[in-house]
Amino acid sequence: MATEEALSNGNETDWSDRYYHIDQILDKPGPRTDPSFLAGEEVKRFLRETCKILVIGAGGLGCEILANLALSGFKDIHVIDMDTIDISNLNRQFLFRPKDVGKSKAIVAAEFIMNRVPGVKVTPYFGRIQDKDEEYYMQFNLVICGLDSVEARRWINATLVHMVDPDEPESLKPLIDGGTEGFKGQARVILPTVTSCYECSLDMLNKQTAFPICTIANTPRLPEHCIEWASVLEWPRVFKDKKMDTDDPEHIGWLYKTASSRAKEFKIEGVTWSLTQGVVKNIIPAIASTNAIIAASCCNEAFKIATSSAAYLNNYFMLIGTDGVYSFTFEHQKRDDCPVCGGQAITVNVSKEWTLERLIEMLVEKQDVQIKKPSLATPKRQLYFQAPPQLEELTRPNLEKTLSELVDDGEYITVTASSLPFDLTLQVKYD
Amino acid sequence: MSAVSESQDIEQATAAIQPPDNKTRRYDRQLRLWAASGQNALEASSVLVLSSSATLTAVLKNLVLPGIGHFTILDSAVASPADAGNNFFLAGPSSIGKPRAQEATSLLRELNDSVEGEAILKDVGEYLKTDEGRAFISSFSLVITHNLRKDTLDELSRFLWAGFNNPPLMVVRSAGFLAEFFIQYHEQCVAQPHTDENVPSLRIVRPFPALTKWASELDLDSLDPTEHGHVPFVIILVKAVGEWKDSHDGKLPSTMPERKEFKEHVVAMRKKIDEENFDEAEAQAWRIWSDPPVPNAVQSLLTLTPLTTSMSPNTPNAIFHALLQTLNAFVAAPNGPGCLPLSGALPDMRTDTESYVKLQTAYKERAAFEKARFKELLKEGFPALAPTIDGEEIDTFVKNAHHVRVLRGQRWSEWDADKEALASSLSSSPRETATHLALSALSTILNKTPDGSTVTVEALRTEVQKLVGEGVELPEEIGSAIGELARAPTADLPNTAAFLGGMVAQEAIKVITKQYVPVNGYCVIDMVDMWTGTICG
C-alpha cells in the first residue's frame, strides 16, 4: 500500500492521498489564517510525527474525540478513563459493542481506534487522572477533556494552571474542554494563566436541585421526594454502614420498592424505576448527536492550535439545540479573584454574629466556590478541620462560635478540601 | 412508616422487582429526552442518504445509534484512497477500490443490531430519471444529501417538493471549515416542542369550580399556624384575586402600581414573617398578569389555513390541523372555560402532602374533564377523522396546547433566486449570508468541474455577484468566505464532517419525532471563528 512518497515521509502506513482532504487546509493559508502558519510539510510532520495529545474521558465525548483526532492526523494519542462500559453507554459511545460491557473504556476505545485507523498509536490508561503527576502531564502538547464530572475538570484545570512556568513556554498546555447535557453543550479553549480557566466560570454551572430534608422527611409531594427518602434516610437506617452502589440493579430495586411504598402511603404518583435511577444517580440525558457536535468542536480547536492553520476559538462556544440551532460564541473573562488563576482573595461580606457553621454552609452553597467538606484555618488558628478525627473533634466546638470570636475583620481564611488540588483564600469583611 | 421489613437482605426484598429490559437500558439516556413516543417514531422511520461521504456516514452513525428503523445508502462510488483517509466508516486502505456504500453499510450496522441498513450501488442522477427511482426515493421518511451535484440536487428538490406527501429533504453542503444545511419541508407541526419548562396556565385568574370552592371556603384566620403556613400558593392567589376583584369592579390588577399593591395585599395576608408559602405566592403573582386565554403564538395557529384541503388520515399533518381547529372551537365554546384546556401539570410548592395531593387531584380531574370536552368537539367537527386518531396523540396535543408550533418552509434554493431578499439578508446578517452565497457559488462551479480545479477567489466572487445582482456591493465577509472555499474547495474535513454529522442527525431526529423544534431556513456554520447562524427563517 505504501507509496514512495509516503515512505519518504518516514511513515509506512500513510498511503498516497490519505490526507487529500486535510492537506487542502495544510497546504495553504486561508484569508483569516495567522501569518505564522507554515504551510506544507513542516506542519504536517509536526502534526503526524511529533504532536502528543491527551484525551481525558473515553465516554460519550471521548469516543468521538478519539475518532476525530485519529482521522485528523494526530498519531500519538493518550487516553485516560477510570470507568468500565455499561449497557446504557451503547446509545452513543460508538466504539463499544455489547460484548465489551464491563471492560475498561480507555482500553477498548484505544484498541478500536488502532484497528480502524492504521498508524495511529493510542495509549490507554485505565484509572484516575489524579494518579498521574505533573511530569506525566508535561509530556503532552495539548489536553482535551470530555468529562461529566465537575470535580475532575477542576482538578485537571488547577493542575495545568499550576504547571505553567513563565520561563518555559512549553509548560503552558492548552486545555480544550467539552461538555453536554441533552441537546445543549459547550466547548471552550483554556490557555492556562492566559485566558479564563474552568474555575473562573464555575458560577455558570446549573445549580443541582436539592430537596430540603424536612420536605423529604415530613411533607413529600413529588415522587422525587419519596426516592430521596428511600436513599438518604431509609438506606442508612436499614443497612447501616453498607455502601449503596447505584450501578447495582438490586440496590436500585430496593430503593424503587421502598420509594414506591412510601409514595403509595402518601398517594403520590409517578415513582418508576427510571425516575429512581435518574434521581439517585443524578443521570444527565445524553445523545450521540450533541456529543458529536461538541466533540467535533473540541477536535477542530485542537487541530487549529496544533497546526496554526486557522485562528482558534476565543474562547467559549455554547450551543442550545432545542429550538432550531442556537449558538453563542464569546470571550469568557478571567476572574481576578479566581482561586486557581486569579491570585486575589475572594471577599465574603458576612455578619459577625454568624456562627462558623453558617459560614461553612454558605461556602458549600456558593455557586462560584462549590466546595464539599471544607477545612478552614487562619494564619493564627485552626478553625475547623474535617480530618483527621482527633483534629475534627478538637475543632468541632468552633462551629457553634460566632465569627467575631474567631476571625478579625479583614482577616484571611485558607479553605482546603480533599477533592480540590488548590487552596482558596477568603477575606472576611463584617457588615 | 416503611412497608419494607427491618430484617431483610436486598435480594429478598427485591425478588419480585424486574429491572428494565436491555433495550430500555440501552436507550435510557435518550428516552429521558424524547420518551417512548419519540423512540417509536424513530424506530418506524427509514432514512435515505445519497452518498457515503464522511459527512453522511457521520450523520448515519448518529441516527443508527439512537435506533432509527432503517437506512439506505444510494451511492455508486468506489472508495478512493482519499475516502479511506477521512471516513471512519471505511476500513482504512482495505476498503479502497470496493463499493463505498457497501463498505460503509456493514460498518454502520455494527453500531446497532436493531437497525436495518442496505447499500444500493446506483447513480442518483440516473436513478432519479426513472419512475422506479423516483418512487423509491419518495418512499422514505427523510432524504439527506451532501455536496450533491447542483443539477441533480435541483431536480431532486423539485421532484420532492412537487408532492405534498413526499418526504422532507435535508441538503448539506460543506467545504473545508465552512458548511450549511437546509431542511426542505412544506410544513412541520411540532406537538412537543420542549421549549418552555415552565408549567403553563394554572388558571388562577380563570379558576375552575374546585379551585373557587376551596378558596372561598378557606378561612385563613381560623387556621392554626402550621396549617396557615401550608396553604398552597395557588389557593392563596385565587383567594387574593377574588378579594381584589370584589373591591375593583371585577377587574384584575393591571398597572404597575396596582400590581405592587396586589403583591402587598398578598404579603399582608401572612401571619408570620417566615411563611414560605406566602413568599411563593408573591413570587408567583406574575401568573395573574401574564395569563392570556390563549398565548399570542398559539392564537395565530387557531385560524391557520391548512396547506391542503384534504383531511384524510393519510394527508401529512391533517390530524394536527384537525386538533388545532378543535382547539379553536374549544376556546370559543360558550359553555367552555374560554381559554386553552388545562394541562393538568402542577409545579411543586410549599405545602403539606395532603393539600398538595388534593390540589393535584383537582387539577388532574379538571384536565380530564376538559379533555373529554375537547374530544367531543373533535368528534363533532371531524366525524370521519376523529375515530382514526390515536388517544395518546390527543393527550399529548392537549397537554402541550400552550406550546405547539407550526413551521412552514420553502423549496431548496428558492431563496437564491430572490435577489432582493439576499441583498437584505446580506446587510442584516452579513457573515451568515456571505457564507451561504459563497457555498452556492461553489456548487455552481463544481457542477461544471467537480474536481475543484476551476475554483478560484475570482470565479467565486463572480458567481456571488451574479446571485445578488451586479449593483450590490459585497461586504468584506464575502472575502473571508470565498477565500476559505478557494483554499479547500473539495475538502470534507473529519471535524467538519463530525460536526455536521451531529447537527444534521439532531435535526433529522426532530423532524422524525415531531419533538423539539427543527431549523427553519439555512443553518450556516463557520468552524474558523466557530459560530453558527440561521438565515431565511
Short mmCIF file of C-alpha atoms in Angstrom, two decimals, chain A residues 158-391:
data_model
loop_
_atom_site.label_atom_id
_atom_site.label_comp_id
_atom_site.label_asym_id
_atom_site.label_seq_id
_atom_site.Cartn_x
_atom_site.Cartn_y
_atom_site.Cartn_z
CA ALA A 158 -5.89 23.55 38.52
CA THR A 159 -3.09 21.11 37.73
CA LEU A 160 -2.45 22.62 34.30
CA VAL A 161 -2.61 26.18 35.64
CA HIS A 162 -0.15 25.22 38.37
CA MET A 163 2.25 23.71 35.81
CA VAL A 164 2.74 26.97 33.93
CA ASP A 165 6.26 28.32 34.30
CA PRO A 166 6.54 31.75 32.66
CA ASP A 167 10.15 30.99 31.68
CA GLU A 168 9.19 27.76 29.92
CA PRO A 169 6.64 28.38 27.12
CA GLU A 170 6.32 24.61 26.67
CA SER A 171 4.86 24.32 30.15
CA LEU A 172 1.66 26.03 29.03
CA LYS A 173 -0.63 23.23 27.85
CA PRO A 174 -3.77 24.39 26.05
CA LEU A 175 -6.81 22.71 27.59
CA ILE A 176 -9.86 22.15 25.41
CA ASP A 177 -12.95 21.28 27.38
CA GLY A 178 -16.27 19.97 26.13
CA GLY A 179 -19.48 19.17 27.94
CA THR A 180 -23.03 18.20 27.01
CA GLU A 181 -26.44 17.80 28.57
CA GLY A 182 -29.28 16.62 26.33
CA PHE A 183 -29.49 18.97 23.33
CA LYS A 184 -27.17 21.51 24.97
CA GLY A 185 -23.43 21.70 25.14
CA GLN A 186 -20.33 23.83 25.22
CA ALA A 187 -16.75 23.75 24.00
CA ARG A 188 -14.03 26.06 25.19
CA VAL A 189 -10.34 26.73 24.85
CA ILE A 190 -8.41 27.42 28.03
CA LEU A 191 -4.85 28.71 27.85
CA PRO A 192 -3.86 28.26 31.50
CA THR A 193 -2.99 31.61 33.16
CA VAL A 194 -3.70 33.47 29.89
CA THR A 195 -7.45 33.05 29.37
CA SER A 196 -10.29 32.46 31.77
CA CYS A 197 -9.97 28.98 33.29
CA TYR A 198 -12.53 26.36 34.27
CA GLU A 199 -12.64 27.64 37.84
CA CYS A 200 -13.33 31.19 36.62
CA SER A 201 -16.64 30.04 35.16
CA LEU A 202 -17.85 27.82 37.97
CA ASP A 203 -20.84 30.08 38.60
CA MET A 204 -22.15 29.28 35.09
CA LEU A 205 -22.98 25.73 36.09
CA ASN A 206 -26.60 24.87 36.69
CA LYS A 207 -27.38 24.50 40.31
CA GLN A 208 -28.43 21.00 41.23
CA THR A 209 -31.90 20.64 42.65
CA ALA A 210 -31.60 19.83 46.31
CA PHE A 211 -34.69 18.91 48.27
CA PRO A 212 -34.93 20.21 51.83
CA ILE A 213 -34.59 17.37 54.31
CA CYS A 214 -37.79 18.40 56.12
CA THR A 215 -39.76 18.01 52.89
CA ILE A 216 -38.29 14.58 52.36
CA ALA A 217 -38.95 13.53 55.94
CA ASN A 218 -42.32 15.14 56.62
CA THR A 219 -44.17 16.58 53.65
CA PRO A 220 -43.32 14.65 50.48
CA ARG A 221 -45.23 15.86 47.44
CA LEU A 222 -43.31 14.64 44.42
CA PRO A 223 -42.16 11.14 43.52
CA GLU A 224 -38.60 12.52 43.76
CA HIS A 225 -39.18 13.28 47.45
CA CYS A 226 -40.08 9.64 48.07
CA ILE A 227 -36.99 8.44 46.24
CA GLU A 228 -34.77 10.77 48.23
CA TRP A 229 -36.40 9.49 51.40
CA ALA A 230 -35.54 5.93 50.42
CA SER A 231 -31.93 6.71 49.50
CA VAL A 232 -30.99 9.40 52.02
CA LEU A 233 -32.92 8.34 55.10
CA GLU A 234 -34.06 4.73 54.77
CA TRP A 235 -30.98 3.15 53.25
CA PRO A 236 -28.60 4.18 56.07
CA ARG A 237 -31.26 3.34 58.68
CA VAL A 238 -31.85 -0.18 57.35
CA PHE A 239 -28.41 -1.09 56.05
CA LYS A 240 -26.25 0.94 58.45
CA ASP A 241 -22.76 1.22 57.00
CA LYS A 242 -23.38 -0.81 53.86
CA LYS A 243 -22.44 1.39 50.91
CA MET A 244 -25.09 2.00 48.30
CA ASP A 245 -23.99 1.09 44.78
CA THR A 246 -26.16 2.95 42.29
CA ASP A 247 -24.92 0.70 39.50
CA ASP A 248 -26.23 -2.39 41.27
CA PRO A 249 -29.73 -3.24 39.99
CA GLU A 250 -30.59 -4.86 43.32
CA HIS A 251 -29.81 -1.68 45.18
CA ILE A 252 -31.84 0.39 42.73
CA GLY A 253 -34.60 -2.22 43.00
CA TRP A 254 -34.68 -1.86 46.78
CA LEU A 255 -34.80 1.94 46.54
CA TYR A 256 -37.55 1.72 43.94
CA LYS A 257 -39.61 -0.61 46.09
CA THR A 258 -39.08 1.47 49.23
CA ALA A 259 -39.88 4.73 47.46
CA SER A 260 -42.96 3.16 45.85
CA SER A 261 -44.41 2.05 49.16
CA ARG A 262 -43.90 5.49 50.65
CA ALA A 263 -45.49 7.09 47.60
CA LYS A 264 -48.44 4.74 47.92
CA GLU A 265 -48.84 5.62 51.57
CA PHE A 266 -48.97 9.34 50.69
CA LYS A 267 -51.00 8.83 47.48
CA ILE A 268 -48.21 10.26 45.37
CA GLU A 269 -47.99 9.04 41.79
CA GLY A 270 -45.07 8.65 39.45
CA VAL A 271 -42.34 6.62 41.15
CA THR A 272 -40.78 4.49 38.40
CA TRP A 273 -37.58 2.50 38.05
CA SER A 274 -36.26 5.01 35.56
CA LEU A 275 -37.01 8.00 37.80
CA THR A 276 -35.48 6.24 40.82
CA GLN A 277 -32.30 5.60 38.90
CA GLY A 278 -32.33 9.13 37.50
CA VAL A 279 -32.63 10.74 40.94
CA VAL A 280 -30.12 8.61 42.85
CA LYS A 281 -27.52 8.59 40.08
CA ASN A 282 -28.22 12.18 39.05
CA ILE A 283 -28.48 10.99 35.45
CA ILE A 284 -27.97 13.59 32.75
CA PRO A 285 -29.68 12.82 29.43
CA ALA A 286 -27.16 12.20 26.67
CA ILE A 287 -27.42 11.62 22.93
CA ALA A 288 -24.99 10.82 20.15
CA SER A 289 -25.75 13.93 18.10
CA THR A 290 -24.94 16.56 20.73
CA ASN A 291 -21.79 14.68 21.69
CA ALA A 292 -20.76 14.59 18.05
CA ILE A 293 -21.18 18.35 17.68
CA ILE A 294 -19.27 19.23 20.83
CA ALA A 295 -16.51 16.67 20.30
CA ALA A 296 -16.05 17.90 16.73
CA SER A 297 -15.77 21.48 18.00
CA CYS A 298 -13.12 20.42 20.53
CA CYS A 299 -11.10 18.46 17.96
CA ASN A 300 -11.37 21.26 15.44
CA GLU A 301 -9.81 23.58 18.01
CA ALA A 302 -7.09 21.03 18.77
CA PHE A 303 -6.34 20.75 15.06
CA LYS A 304 -6.23 24.53 14.61
CA ILE A 305 -3.99 25.01 17.65
CA ALA A 306 -1.64 22.19 16.66
CA THR A 307 -1.29 23.41 13.07
CA SER A 308 -1.98 27.19 13.28
CA SER A 309 -3.96 26.65 10.08
CA ALA A 310 -6.74 28.91 11.36
CA ALA A 311 -7.44 31.07 14.39
CA TYR A 312 -8.63 29.14 17.40
CA LEU A 313 -11.73 29.77 19.47
CA ASN A 314 -11.58 32.74 21.81
CA ASN A 315 -12.76 31.20 23.98
CA TYR A 316 -16.24 29.78 24.61
CA PHE A 317 -18.79 28.18 22.26
CA MET A 318 -22.20 27.48 23.70
CA LEU A 319 -24.89 25.51 21.92
CA ILE A 320 -28.62 25.07 22.52
CA GLY A 321 -30.25 22.72 20.05
CA THR A 322 -33.80 22.50 21.37
CA ASP A 323 -35.39 25.32 19.36
CA GLY A 324 -33.69 25.34 15.97
CA VAL A 325 -29.93 25.66 16.35
CA TYR A 326 -28.86 28.46 18.64
CA SER A 327 -25.23 29.05 19.47
CA PHE A 328 -23.28 31.81 21.08
CA THR A 329 -19.53 32.37 20.81
CA PHE A 330 -17.98 34.74 23.30
CA GLU A 331 -14.89 35.54 25.30
CA HIS A 332 -15.37 34.43 28.87
CA GLN A 333 -13.49 36.81 31.13
CA LYS A 334 -10.83 35.85 33.63
CA ARG A 335 -11.79 36.40 37.24
CA ASP A 336 -9.30 38.35 39.33
CA ASP A 337 -10.47 36.52 42.43
CA CYS A 338 -10.36 33.10 40.76
CA PRO A 339 -8.83 30.82 43.38
CA VAL A 340 -6.90 28.95 40.68
CA CYS A 341 -5.62 31.55 38.23
CA GLY A 342 -6.54 34.91 39.72
CA GLY A 343 -4.32 35.38 42.74
CA GLN A 344 -6.72 37.66 44.59
CA ALA A 345 -8.66 36.51 47.63
CA ILE A 346 -12.43 36.12 47.47
CA THR A 347 -14.13 38.70 49.65
CA VAL A 348 -17.08 37.50 51.69
CA ASN A 349 -19.31 40.03 53.39
CA VAL A 350 -20.93 38.47 56.43
CA SER A 351 -22.38 39.41 59.76
CA LYS A 352 -20.08 38.93 62.71
CA GLU A 353 -23.00 37.30 64.51
CA TRP A 354 -22.81 34.35 62.12
CA THR A 355 -21.55 31.09 63.50
CA LEU A 356 -18.64 29.35 61.82
CA GLU A 357 -21.05 26.61 60.81
CA ARG A 358 -23.18 29.10 58.93
CA LEU A 359 -20.15 30.41 57.07
CA ILE A 360 -19.28 26.84 56.03
CA GLU A 361 -22.85 26.26 54.85
CA MET A 362 -22.61 29.42 52.78
CA LEU A 363 -19.37 28.24 51.15
CA VAL A 364 -20.91 24.91 50.22
CA GLU A 365 -23.90 26.71 48.69
CA LYS A 366 -21.96 29.48 46.93
CA GLN A 367 -22.06 29.00 43.14
CA ASP A 368 -18.56 30.31 42.45
CA VAL A 369 -16.96 28.26 45.22
CA GLN A 370 -18.78 24.91 45.33
CA ILE A 371 -16.62 23.21 47.86
CA LYS A 372 -17.53 19.98 49.60
CA LYS A 373 -16.43 19.32 53.18
CA PRO A 374 -14.10 22.29 53.53
CA SER A 375 -11.49 22.72 56.26
CA LEU A 376 -10.76 26.27 57.40
CA ALA A 377 -7.81 27.95 59.07
CA THR A 378 -6.48 31.45 59.61
CA PRO A 379 -2.74 32.12 59.88
CA LYS A 380 -3.27 32.25 63.64
CA ARG A 381 -5.50 29.27 64.36
CA GLN A 382 -7.23 26.17 63.10
CA LEU A 383 -10.92 26.97 62.72
CA TYR A 384 -12.40 23.66 61.62
CA PHE A 385 -10.81 20.53 60.16
CA GLN A 386 -12.75 17.67 58.58
CA ALA A 387 -9.93 15.19 59.24
CA PRO A 388 -8.15 13.50 60.97
CA PRO A 389 -10.81 12.56 63.55
CA GLN A 390 -8.86 13.90 66.52
CA LEU A 391 -8.46 17.28 64.88
#
